[in-house]
């Protein structure tokens, strides 16, 4: 129900825009998040966006460089990534928490998301 795109190879300092297409009818009311997982590391929350207010949450490491956005009419989620760093090489996943809000204390917890996409690879060199 979720399919990411937009990954690829980019030089350090460069930019990429990830997209996530959702087929679920509950997209409009879902907390949507972006996560990433580097080889040998746990999956971590990058950003999330609330369904109603559009309030965004970011990991400290990406604050000011990444921007999450959503288009409810198109059922699309986006992640604009700027000033990419070598250590941000990872598989990036979008995730959905249907009928659930994003909260400051748990938006980054993987167990709170029900649907996941297969991921898109981002390589920074």
mmCIF file of C-alpha atoms in Angstrom:
data_model
loop_
_atom_site.group_PDB
_atom_site.id
_atom_site.type_symbol
_atom_site.label_atom_id
_atom_site.label_comp_id
_atom_site.label_asym_id
_atom_site.label_seq_id
_atom_site.Cartn_x
_atom_site.Cartn_y
_atom_site.Cartn_z
ATOM 1 C CA UNK A 1 0.000 0.000 0.000
ATOM 2 C CA UNK A 2 3.050 2.266 0.267
ATOM 3 C CA UNK A 3 5.678 2.630 -2.436
ATOM 4 C CA UNK A 4 8.715 4.874 -2.129
ATOM 5 C CA UNK A 5 10.655 6.438 -4.986
ATOM 6 C CA UNK A 6 13.279 9.082 -5.568
ATOM 7 C CA UNK A 7 16.268 7.413 -4.001
ATOM 8 C CA UNK A 8 19.626 7.278 -5.699
ATOM 9 C CA UNK A 9 23.253 8.291 -5.455
ATOM 10 C CA UNK A 10 24.243 11.814 -4.540
ATOM 11 C CA UNK A 11 27.411 13.563 -3.489
ATOM 12 C CA UNK A 12 27.812 14.813 0.047
ATOM 13 C CA UNK A 13 26.170 18.179 0.347
ATOM 14 C CA UNK A 14 23.685 17.374 -2.369
ATOM 15 C CA UNK A 15 19.915 17.026 -2.315
ATOM 16 C CA UNK A 16 17.278 14.420 -3.028
ATOM 17 C CA UNK A 17 13.516 14.373 -2.874
ATOM 18 C CA UNK A 18 11.833 11.148 -1.827
ATOM 19 C CA UNK A 19 8.234 10.382 -2.596
ATOM 20 C CA UNK A 20 5.839 7.830 -1.168
ATOM 21 C CA UNK A 21 2.637 6.865 -2.940
ATOM 22 C CA UNK A 22 -0.124 5.494 -0.767
ATOM 23 C CA UNK A 23 -3.028 3.429 -1.964
ATOM 24 C CA UNK A 24 -4.805 3.253 1.353
ATOM 25 C CA UNK A 25 -8.021 5.170 1.725
ATOM 26 C CA UNK A 26 -7.056 6.158 5.237
ATOM 27 C CA UNK A 27 -4.079 8.248 4.134
ATOM 28 C CA UNK A 28 -5.835 11.503 4.904
ATOM 29 C CA UNK A 29 -6.216 10.543 8.564
ATOM 30 C CA UNK A 30 -2.888 8.776 9.027
ATOM 31 C CA UNK A 31 0.246 9.900 10.758
ATOM 32 C CA UNK A 32 2.919 9.427 8.101
ATOM 33 C CA UNK A 33 6.576 8.960 8.772
ATOM 34 C CA UNK A 34 9.936 8.541 7.098
ATOM 35 C CA UNK A 35 12.458 6.143 8.574
ATOM 36 C CA UNK A 36 15.884 4.974 7.519
ATOM 37 C CA UNK A 37 18.073 1.995 8.190
ATOM 38 C CA UNK A 38 21.764 1.756 7.486
ATOM 39 C CA UNK A 39 23.514 -1.625 7.283
ATOM 40 C CA UNK A 40 24.049 -3.055 10.724
ATOM 41 C CA UNK A 41 21.994 -0.371 12.424
ATOM 42 C CA UNK A 42 18.492 -0.139 13.781
ATOM 43 C CA UNK A 43 15.757 1.563 11.845
ATOM 44 C CA UNK A 44 15.415 5.148 13.010
ATOM 45 C CA UNK A 45 12.806 7.820 12.639
ATOM 46 C CA UNK A 46 13.693 10.696 10.367
ATOM 47 C CA UNK A 47 10.498 12.737 10.248
ATOM 48 C CA UNK A 48 6.751 12.465 10.621
ATOM 49 C CA UNK A 49 3.768 14.607 9.767
ATOM 50 C CA UNK A 50 0.377 14.788 11.408
ATOM 51 C CA UNK A 51 -2.758 14.072 9.392
ATOM 52 C CA UNK A 52 -4.781 17.132 10.262
ATOM 53 C CA UNK A 53 -2.637 20.051 11.278
ATOM 54 C CA UNK A 54 0.303 18.969 9.208
ATOM 55 C CA UNK A 55 2.545 19.409 12.214
ATOM 56 C CA UNK A 56 5.967 18.029 11.428
ATOM 57 C CA UNK A 57 8.402 16.243 13.680
ATOM 58 C CA UNK A 58 12.090 15.747 12.921
ATOM 59 C CA UNK A 59 15.023 13.878 14.305
ATOM 60 C CA UNK A 60 17.573 16.276 15.730
ATOM 61 C CA UNK A 61 20.118 15.113 13.184
ATOM 62 C CA UNK A 62 18.042 16.302 10.217
ATOM 63 C CA UNK A 63 16.330 19.357 11.680
ATOM 64 C CA UNK A 64 16.825 22.309 9.368
ATOM 65 C CA UNK A 65 17.989 20.199 6.425
ATOM 66 C CA UNK A 66 15.047 17.878 5.737
ATOM 67 C CA UNK A 67 11.447 18.827 5.094
ATOM 68 C CA UNK A 68 8.518 16.433 5.237
ATOM 69 C CA UNK A 69 5.281 17.254 3.460
ATOM 70 C CA UNK A 70 2.110 15.557 2.307
ATOM 71 C CA UNK A 71 -0.530 15.983 -0.371
ATOM 72 C CA UNK A 72 -3.698 14.370 0.908
ATOM 73 C CA UNK A 73 -5.537 14.779 -2.397
ATOM 74 C CA UNK A 74 -2.829 12.823 -4.233
ATOM 75 C CA UNK A 75 -2.123 10.490 -1.291
ATOM 76 C CA UNK A 76 1.540 11.380 -1.507
ATOM 77 C CA UNK A 77 4.205 11.846 1.131
ATOM 78 C CA UNK A 78 7.464 13.653 0.442
ATOM 79 C CA UNK A 79 10.832 14.129 2.053
ATOM 80 C CA UNK A 80 13.067 16.895 0.782
ATOM 81 C CA UNK A 81 16.638 16.218 1.864
ATOM 82 C CA UNK A 82 19.333 18.865 1.604
ATOM 83 C CA UNK A 83 22.981 19.009 2.634
ATOM 84 C CA UNK A 84 23.161 15.242 2.723
ATOM 85 C CA UNK A 85 25.943 13.642 4.725
ATOM 86 C CA UNK A 86 27.906 10.466 4.147
ATOM 87 C CA UNK A 87 26.434 8.862 7.239
ATOM 88 C CA UNK A 88 22.927 9.290 5.852
ATOM 89 C CA UNK A 89 23.447 6.498 3.377
ATOM 90 C CA UNK A 90 20.606 4.104 4.132
ATOM 91 C CA UNK A 91 17.429 2.509 2.962
ATOM 92 C CA UNK A 92 14.620 4.996 3.457
ATOM 93 C CA UNK A 93 11.107 3.818 4.270
ATOM 94 C CA UNK A 94 7.776 5.524 4.516
ATOM 95 C CA UNK A 95 5.294 4.289 7.076
ATOM 96 C CA UNK A 96 1.686 4.887 7.985
ATOM 97 C CA UNK A 97 -0.164 4.931 11.261
ATOM 98 C CA UNK A 98 -3.821 4.800 10.144
ATOM 99 C CA UNK A 99 -6.370 6.725 12.144
ATOM 100 C CA UNK A 100 -3.616 7.889 14.438
ATOM 101 C CA UNK A 101 -2.046 11.175 15.242
ATOM 102 C CA UNK A 102 1.650 11.867 15.441
ATOM 103 C CA UNK A 103 2.861 12.655 18.918
ATOM 104 C CA UNK A 104 6.082 14.225 20.048
ATOM 105 C CA UNK A 105 6.943 11.320 22.319
ATOM 106 C CA UNK A 106 6.304 8.456 19.909
ATOM 107 C CA UNK A 107 6.371 9.570 16.275
ATOM 108 C CA UNK A 108 9.773 7.926 15.904
ATOM 109 C CA UNK A 109 8.774 4.530 17.318
ATOM 110 C CA UNK A 110 8.612 1.938 14.549
ATOM 111 C CA UNK A 111 6.205 -0.306 16.467
ATOM 112 C CA UNK A 112 3.494 2.350 16.305
ATOM 113 C CA UNK A 113 3.297 2.208 12.491
ATOM 114 C CA UNK A 114 1.154 -0.400 10.796
ATOM 115 C CA UNK A 115 2.094 -0.136 7.121
ATOM 116 C CA UNK A 116 5.528 0.073 5.550
ATOM 117 C CA UNK A 117 6.842 0.493 2.063
ATOM 118 C CA UNK A 118 9.643 -1.659 0.621
ATOM 119 C CA UNK A 119 12.108 1.233 0.837
ATOM 120 C CA UNK A 120 14.266 3.264 -1.504
ATOM 121 C CA UNK A 121 18.048 3.337 -1.303
ATOM 122 C CA UNK A 122 19.887 6.599 -0.735
ATOM 123 C CA UNK A 123 23.652 6.536 -1.169
ATOM 124 C CA UNK A 124 25.740 9.566 -0.262
ATOM 125 C CA UNK A 125 29.352 9.538 -1.414
#
